[in-house]
Short mmCIF file of C-alpha atoms in Angstrom, two decimals:
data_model
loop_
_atom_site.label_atom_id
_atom_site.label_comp_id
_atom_site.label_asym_id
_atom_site.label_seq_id
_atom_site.Cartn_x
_atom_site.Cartn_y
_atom_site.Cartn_z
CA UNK A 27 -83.78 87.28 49.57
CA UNK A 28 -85.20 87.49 52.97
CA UNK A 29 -87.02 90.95 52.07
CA UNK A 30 -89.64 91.26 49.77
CA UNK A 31 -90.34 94.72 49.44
CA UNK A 32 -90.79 98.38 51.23
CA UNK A 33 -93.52 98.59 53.57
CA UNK A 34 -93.37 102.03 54.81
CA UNK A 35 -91.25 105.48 55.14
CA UNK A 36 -91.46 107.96 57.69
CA UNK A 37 -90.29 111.50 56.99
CA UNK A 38 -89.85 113.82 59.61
CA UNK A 39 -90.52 117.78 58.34
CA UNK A 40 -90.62 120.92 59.36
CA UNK A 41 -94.13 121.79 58.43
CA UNK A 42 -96.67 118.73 58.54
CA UNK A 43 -99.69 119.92 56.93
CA UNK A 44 -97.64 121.66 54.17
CA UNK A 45 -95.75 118.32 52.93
CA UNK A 46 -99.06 116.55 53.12
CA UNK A 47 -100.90 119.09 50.86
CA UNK A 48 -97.98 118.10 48.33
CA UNK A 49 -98.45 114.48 48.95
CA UNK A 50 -102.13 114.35 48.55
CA UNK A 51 -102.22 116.28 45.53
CA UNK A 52 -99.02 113.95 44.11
CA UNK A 53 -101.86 111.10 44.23
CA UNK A 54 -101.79 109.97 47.98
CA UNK A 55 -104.58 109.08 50.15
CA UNK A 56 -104.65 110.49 53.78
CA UNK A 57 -105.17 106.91 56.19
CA UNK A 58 -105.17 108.61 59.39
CA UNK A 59 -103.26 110.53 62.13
CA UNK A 60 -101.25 109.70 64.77
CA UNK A 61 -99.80 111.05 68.20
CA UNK A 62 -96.00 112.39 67.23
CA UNK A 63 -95.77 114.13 71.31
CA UNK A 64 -95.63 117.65 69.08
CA UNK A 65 -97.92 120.72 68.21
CA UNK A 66 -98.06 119.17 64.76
CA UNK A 67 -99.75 115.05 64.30
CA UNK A 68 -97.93 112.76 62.51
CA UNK A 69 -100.41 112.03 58.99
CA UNK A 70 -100.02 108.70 57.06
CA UNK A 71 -100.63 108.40 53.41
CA UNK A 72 -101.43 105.14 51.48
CA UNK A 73 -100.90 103.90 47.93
CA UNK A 74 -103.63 102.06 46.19
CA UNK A 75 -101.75 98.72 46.07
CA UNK A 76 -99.26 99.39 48.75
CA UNK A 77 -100.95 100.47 51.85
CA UNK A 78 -100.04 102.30 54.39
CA UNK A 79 -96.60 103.63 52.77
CA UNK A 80 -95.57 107.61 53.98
CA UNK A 81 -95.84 108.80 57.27
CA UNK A 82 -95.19 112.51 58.02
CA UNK A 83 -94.01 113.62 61.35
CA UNK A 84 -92.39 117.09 62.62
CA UNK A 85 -88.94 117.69 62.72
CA UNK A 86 -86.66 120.65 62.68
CA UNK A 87 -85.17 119.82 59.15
CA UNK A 88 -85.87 117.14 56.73
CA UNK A 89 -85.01 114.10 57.13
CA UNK A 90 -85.56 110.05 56.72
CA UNK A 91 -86.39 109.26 60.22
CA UNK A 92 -87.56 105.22 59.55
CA UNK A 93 -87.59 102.96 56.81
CA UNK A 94 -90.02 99.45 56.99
CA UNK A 95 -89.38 96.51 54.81
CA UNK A 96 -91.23 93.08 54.48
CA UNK A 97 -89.88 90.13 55.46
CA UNK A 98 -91.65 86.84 54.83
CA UNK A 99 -91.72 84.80 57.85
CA UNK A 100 -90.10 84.51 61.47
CA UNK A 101 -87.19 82.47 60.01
CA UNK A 102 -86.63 85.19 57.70
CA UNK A 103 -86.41 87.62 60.46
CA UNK A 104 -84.42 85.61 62.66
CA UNK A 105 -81.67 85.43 59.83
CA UNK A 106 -81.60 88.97 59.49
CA UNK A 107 -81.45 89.56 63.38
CA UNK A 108 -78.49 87.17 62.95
CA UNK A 109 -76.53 89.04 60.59
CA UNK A 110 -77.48 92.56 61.50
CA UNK A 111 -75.39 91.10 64.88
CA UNK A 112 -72.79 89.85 63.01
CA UNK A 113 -72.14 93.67 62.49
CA UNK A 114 -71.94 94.58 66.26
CA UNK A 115 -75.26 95.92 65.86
CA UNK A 116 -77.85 95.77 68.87
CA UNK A 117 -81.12 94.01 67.27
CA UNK A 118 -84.07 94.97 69.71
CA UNK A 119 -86.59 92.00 68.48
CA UNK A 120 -90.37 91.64 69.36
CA UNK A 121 -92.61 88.70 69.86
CA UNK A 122 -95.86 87.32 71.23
CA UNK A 123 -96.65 85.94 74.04
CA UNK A 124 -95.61 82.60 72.69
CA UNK A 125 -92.03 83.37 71.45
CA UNK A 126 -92.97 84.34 68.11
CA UNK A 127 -91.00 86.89 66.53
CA UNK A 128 -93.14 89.36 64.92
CA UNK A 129 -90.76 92.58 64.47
CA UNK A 130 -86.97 93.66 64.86
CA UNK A 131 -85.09 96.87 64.59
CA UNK A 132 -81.70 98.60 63.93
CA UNK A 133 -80.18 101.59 63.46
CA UNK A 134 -78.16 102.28 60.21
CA UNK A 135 -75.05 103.93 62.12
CA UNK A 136 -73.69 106.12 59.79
CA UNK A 137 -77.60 108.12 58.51
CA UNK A 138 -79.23 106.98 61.98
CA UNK A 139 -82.24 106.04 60.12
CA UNK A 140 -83.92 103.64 62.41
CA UNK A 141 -84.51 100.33 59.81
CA UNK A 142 -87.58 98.34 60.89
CA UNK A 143 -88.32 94.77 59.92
CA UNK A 144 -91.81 93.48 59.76
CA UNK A 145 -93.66 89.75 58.89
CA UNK A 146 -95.87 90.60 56.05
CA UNK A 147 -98.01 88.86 52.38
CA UNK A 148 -95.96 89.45 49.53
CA UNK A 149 -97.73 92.20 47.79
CA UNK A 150 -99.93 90.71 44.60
CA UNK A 151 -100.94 93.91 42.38
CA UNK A 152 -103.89 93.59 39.79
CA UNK A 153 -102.67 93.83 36.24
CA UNK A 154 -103.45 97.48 35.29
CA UNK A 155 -104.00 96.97 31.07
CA UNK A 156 -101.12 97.61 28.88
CA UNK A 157 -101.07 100.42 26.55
CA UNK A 158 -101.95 100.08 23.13
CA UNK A 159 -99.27 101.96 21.04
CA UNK A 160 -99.37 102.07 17.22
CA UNK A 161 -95.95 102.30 15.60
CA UNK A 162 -94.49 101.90 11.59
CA UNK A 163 -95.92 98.83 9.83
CA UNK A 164 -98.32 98.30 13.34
CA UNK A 165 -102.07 99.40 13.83
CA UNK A 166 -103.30 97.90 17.07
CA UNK A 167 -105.46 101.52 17.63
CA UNK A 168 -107.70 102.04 15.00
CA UNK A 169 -110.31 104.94 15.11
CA UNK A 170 -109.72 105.25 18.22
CA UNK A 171 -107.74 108.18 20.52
CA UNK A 172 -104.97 107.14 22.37
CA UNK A 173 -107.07 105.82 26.09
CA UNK A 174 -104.24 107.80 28.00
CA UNK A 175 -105.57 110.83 26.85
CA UNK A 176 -108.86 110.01 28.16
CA UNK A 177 -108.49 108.72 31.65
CA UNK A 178 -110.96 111.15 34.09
CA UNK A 179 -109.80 110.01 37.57
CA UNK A 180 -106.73 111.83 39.22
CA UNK A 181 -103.01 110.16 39.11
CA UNK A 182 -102.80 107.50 42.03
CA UNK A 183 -99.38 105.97 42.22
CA UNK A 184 -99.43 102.18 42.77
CA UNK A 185 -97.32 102.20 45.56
CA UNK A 186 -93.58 102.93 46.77
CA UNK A 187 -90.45 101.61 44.55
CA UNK A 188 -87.78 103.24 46.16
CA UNK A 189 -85.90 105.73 47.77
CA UNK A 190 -82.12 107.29 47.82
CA UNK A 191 -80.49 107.94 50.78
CA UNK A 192 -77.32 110.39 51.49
CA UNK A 193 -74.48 108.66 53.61
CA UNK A 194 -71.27 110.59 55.19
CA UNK A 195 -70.12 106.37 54.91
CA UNK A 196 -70.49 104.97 52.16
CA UNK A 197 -68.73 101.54 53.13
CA UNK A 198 -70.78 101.27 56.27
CA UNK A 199 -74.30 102.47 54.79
CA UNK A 200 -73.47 99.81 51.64
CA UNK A 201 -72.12 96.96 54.26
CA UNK A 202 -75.44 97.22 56.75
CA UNK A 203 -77.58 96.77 53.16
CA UNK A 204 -76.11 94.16 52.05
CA UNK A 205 -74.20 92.45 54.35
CA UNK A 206 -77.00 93.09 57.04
CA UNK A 207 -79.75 92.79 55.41
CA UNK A 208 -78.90 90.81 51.95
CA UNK A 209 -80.13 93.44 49.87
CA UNK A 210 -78.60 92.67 46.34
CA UNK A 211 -76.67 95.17 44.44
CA UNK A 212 -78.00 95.77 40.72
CA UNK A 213 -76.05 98.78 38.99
CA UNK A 214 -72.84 100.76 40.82
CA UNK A 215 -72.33 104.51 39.73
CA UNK A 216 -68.79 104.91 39.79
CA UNK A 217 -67.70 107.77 42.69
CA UNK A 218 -71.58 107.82 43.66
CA UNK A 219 -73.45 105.02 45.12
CA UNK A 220 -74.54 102.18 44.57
CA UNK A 221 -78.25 100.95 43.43
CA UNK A 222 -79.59 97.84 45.68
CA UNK A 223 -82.65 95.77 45.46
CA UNK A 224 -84.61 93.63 48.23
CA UNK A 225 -87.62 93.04 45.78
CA UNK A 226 -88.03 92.30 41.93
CA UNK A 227 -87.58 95.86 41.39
CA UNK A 228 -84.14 96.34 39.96
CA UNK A 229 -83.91 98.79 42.69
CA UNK A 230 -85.45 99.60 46.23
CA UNK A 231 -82.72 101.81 47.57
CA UNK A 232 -80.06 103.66 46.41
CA UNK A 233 -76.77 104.77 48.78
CA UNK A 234 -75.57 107.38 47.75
CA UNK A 235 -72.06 109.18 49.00
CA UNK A 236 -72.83 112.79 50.96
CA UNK A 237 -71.65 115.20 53.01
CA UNK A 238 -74.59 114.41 55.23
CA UNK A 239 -77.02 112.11 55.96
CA UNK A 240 -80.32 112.86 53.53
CA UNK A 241 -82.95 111.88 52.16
CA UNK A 242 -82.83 112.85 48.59
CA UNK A 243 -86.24 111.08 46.95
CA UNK A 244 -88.82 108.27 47.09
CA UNK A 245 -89.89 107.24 44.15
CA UNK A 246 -93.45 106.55 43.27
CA UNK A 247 -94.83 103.53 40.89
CA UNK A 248 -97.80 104.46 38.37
CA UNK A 249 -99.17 102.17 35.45
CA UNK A 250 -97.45 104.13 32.26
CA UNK A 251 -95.80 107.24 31.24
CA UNK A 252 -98.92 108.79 30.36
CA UNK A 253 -99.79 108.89 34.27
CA UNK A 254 -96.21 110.43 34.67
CA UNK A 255 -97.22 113.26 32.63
CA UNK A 256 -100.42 113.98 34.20
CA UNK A 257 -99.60 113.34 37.12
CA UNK A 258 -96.71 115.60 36.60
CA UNK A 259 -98.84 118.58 35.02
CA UNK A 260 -101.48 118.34 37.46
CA UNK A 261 -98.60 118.98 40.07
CA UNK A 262 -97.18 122.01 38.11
CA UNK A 263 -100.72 123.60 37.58
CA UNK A 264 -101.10 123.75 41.17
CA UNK A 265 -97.86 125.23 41.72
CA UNK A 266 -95.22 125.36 38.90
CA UNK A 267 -92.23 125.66 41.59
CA UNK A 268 -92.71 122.14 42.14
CA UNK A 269 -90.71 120.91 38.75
CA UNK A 270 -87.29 119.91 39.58
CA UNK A 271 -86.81 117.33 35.93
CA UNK A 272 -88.26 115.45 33.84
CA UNK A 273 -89.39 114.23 31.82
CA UNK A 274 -86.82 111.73 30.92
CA UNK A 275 -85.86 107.97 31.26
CA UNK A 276 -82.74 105.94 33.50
CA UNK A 277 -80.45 103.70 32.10
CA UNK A 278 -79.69 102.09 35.68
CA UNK A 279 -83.87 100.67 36.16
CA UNK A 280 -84.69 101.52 32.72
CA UNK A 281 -87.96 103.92 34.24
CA UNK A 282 -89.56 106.75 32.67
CA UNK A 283 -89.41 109.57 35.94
CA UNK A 284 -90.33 112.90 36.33
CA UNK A 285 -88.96 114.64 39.70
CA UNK A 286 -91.09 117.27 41.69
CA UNK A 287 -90.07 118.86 45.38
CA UNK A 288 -92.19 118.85 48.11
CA UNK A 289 -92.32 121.98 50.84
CA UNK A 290 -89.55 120.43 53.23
CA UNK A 291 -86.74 119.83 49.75
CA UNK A 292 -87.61 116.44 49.36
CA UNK A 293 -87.99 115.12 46.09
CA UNK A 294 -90.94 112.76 44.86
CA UNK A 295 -90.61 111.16 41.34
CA UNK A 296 -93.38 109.59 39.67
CA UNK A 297 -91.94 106.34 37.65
CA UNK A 298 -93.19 103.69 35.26
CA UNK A 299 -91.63 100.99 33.26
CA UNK A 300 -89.46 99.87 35.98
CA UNK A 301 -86.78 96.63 35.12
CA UNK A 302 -87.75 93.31 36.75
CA UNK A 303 -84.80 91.27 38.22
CA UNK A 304 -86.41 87.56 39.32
CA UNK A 305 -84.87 86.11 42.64
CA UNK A 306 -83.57 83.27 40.27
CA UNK A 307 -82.49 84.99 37.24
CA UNK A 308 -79.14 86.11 36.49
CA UNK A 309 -77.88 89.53 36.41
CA UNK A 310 -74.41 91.29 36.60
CA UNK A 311 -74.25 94.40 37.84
CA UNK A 312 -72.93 97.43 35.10
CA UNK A 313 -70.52 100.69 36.29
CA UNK A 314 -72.13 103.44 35.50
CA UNK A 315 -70.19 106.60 34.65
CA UNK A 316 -70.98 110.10 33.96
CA UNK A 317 -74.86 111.02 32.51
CA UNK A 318 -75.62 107.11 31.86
CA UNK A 319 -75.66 106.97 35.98
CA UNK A 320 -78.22 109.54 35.75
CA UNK A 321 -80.46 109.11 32.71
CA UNK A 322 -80.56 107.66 29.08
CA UNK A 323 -82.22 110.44 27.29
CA UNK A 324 -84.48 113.97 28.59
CA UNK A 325 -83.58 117.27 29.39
CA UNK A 326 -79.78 117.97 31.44
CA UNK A 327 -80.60 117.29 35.31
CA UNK A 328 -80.42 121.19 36.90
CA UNK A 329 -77.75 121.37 39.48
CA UNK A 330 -79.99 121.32 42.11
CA UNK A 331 -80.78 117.71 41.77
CA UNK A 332 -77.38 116.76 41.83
CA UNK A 333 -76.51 118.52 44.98
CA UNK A 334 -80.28 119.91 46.34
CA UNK A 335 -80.01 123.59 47.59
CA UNK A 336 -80.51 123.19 51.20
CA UNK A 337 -77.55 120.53 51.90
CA UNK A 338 -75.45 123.39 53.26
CA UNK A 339 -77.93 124.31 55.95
CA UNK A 340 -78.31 120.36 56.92
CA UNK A 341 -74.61 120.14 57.31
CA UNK A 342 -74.88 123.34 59.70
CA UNK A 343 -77.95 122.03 61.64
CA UNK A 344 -76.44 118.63 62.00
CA UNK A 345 -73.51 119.88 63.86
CA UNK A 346 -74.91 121.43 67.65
#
């Protein structure tokens, strides 16, 4: 795969400093602000692993205004540029003073989200130490409490997994993915979407079918399910509105989640326990029907996750 993994996101939102209250106490660090041209600064949020991975910016409603992702080197990019024009797509691409290409972009037609391509390190995370879990006939813990129960510092996720994104075209959404930009698919739910991966992740992206274009969640790596649940509660202390469900496990990615909302309707899900799909390895996509497209086991997803509460109001503003 020419991608490696997702470098960055940029929401746009209504009210700035209100969505990055939510994100800073979900476990991101402010980086800085930038110049948006509006009363309100765009504010970017890093990951301890990641980076530089959210960037808030005003907007009348919510929506996914940019999405980054990692290439490896020039050739890389040059392939995609390729094949992005293969699609009748205009592929503005940068490059330095000697020729090098360093950057290219396109727009997704049928969201609009503006899909930016960058050179960049494969990311290399340090090992955070696997839980020790005693079980029937199995003592590994002895005399000891359980160390997730004792961890002082606040939840910091690792860094950005994925996100879902509402389409009005399915087919063209899926095509500019995968035929654009080779993302691979990993699990189909059947009358839904589709789940895609440009990383080891069984999925970066989801495409999902909507009556407009949304963003309905990123998703947000920790080191276990323990930091899921405090993260979680620490969330829900602050402000209990903030639960939308969890907590629960996928069959499609195999993750432990738990689902809160930010100010603007997004939803963020903290996630652990993610499958790994090698580049080399072999894997054949399942169809996933009815609750196994949504979870293995947890409490019944409310409505409002499958169709969020303010997707009538989109479909009004999106129309002048």
């Amino acid at each position: 795969m020419p991608l490696h993994r997702i470098e960055q996101l940029t929401l746009g939102v209504p009210h700035v400093a209100a969505a990055a209250v939510f994100y800073e106490d979900f476990g991101l660090v402010r980086s800085h602000t930038t110049s948006t041209g509006s009363a309100e600064p765009g504010l970017v949020f890093g990951t301890t692993d990641g980076g530089d991975q959210l960037r808030l910016v005003h907007s009348a409603r919510r929506r996914l205004l940019e999405a980054t992702f990692a290439a490896d080197d020039p050739d890389d990019l040059a392939r995609i540029t390729r094949r992005l024009q293969h699609l009748d797509l205009p592929v503005p691409v940068t490059t330095t003073g000697t020729g090098k290409k360093t950057q290219c972009v396109a727009v997704e037609p049928a969201t609009g989200v503006s899909v930016r391509i960058v050179i960049r390190p494969r990311l290399v995370q340090p090992p955070a130490p696997a839980p020790v879990y005693n079980g029937p006939g199995r003592t590994p813990r002895t005399a000891q409490r359980a160390p997730g129960l004792l961890r002082p510092d606040p939840v910091r996720p690792r860094r950005l997994g994925h996100f879902v994104l509402g389409t009005t075209d399915f087919d063209i959404t899926r095509r500019f993915f995968t035929d654009g930009l080779e993302f691979k698919v990993s699990d189909i739910v059947k009358d839904v979407g589709v789940f895609l991966r440009c990383s080891t992740d069984h999925h970066n992206l989801l495409v999902q079918r909507a009556p407009v274009p949304f963003l309905h969640h990123t998703s947000w790596q920790v080191d276990d399910v323990d930091e899921i649940g405090r993260g979680a509660m620490s969330m829900l202390e602050t402000d209990p509105g903030r639960h939308v469900w969890g907590l629960g496990r996928h069959y499609a990615g195999s993750n432990f989640f738990w689902y809160l909302k930010d100010p603007a309707g997004n939803f963020a899900e903290y996630h652990s326990d993610m499958d790994c799909i090698p580049e080399d390895a072999l894997w054949t996509p399942e169809e996933l029907e009815g609750a196994r497209g949504l979870f293995q086991w947890g409490p019944p997803p409310p409505p409002s996750f499958i169709k969020p509460e303010d997707l009538a109001d989109m479909m009004i503003s999106s129309h002048p």
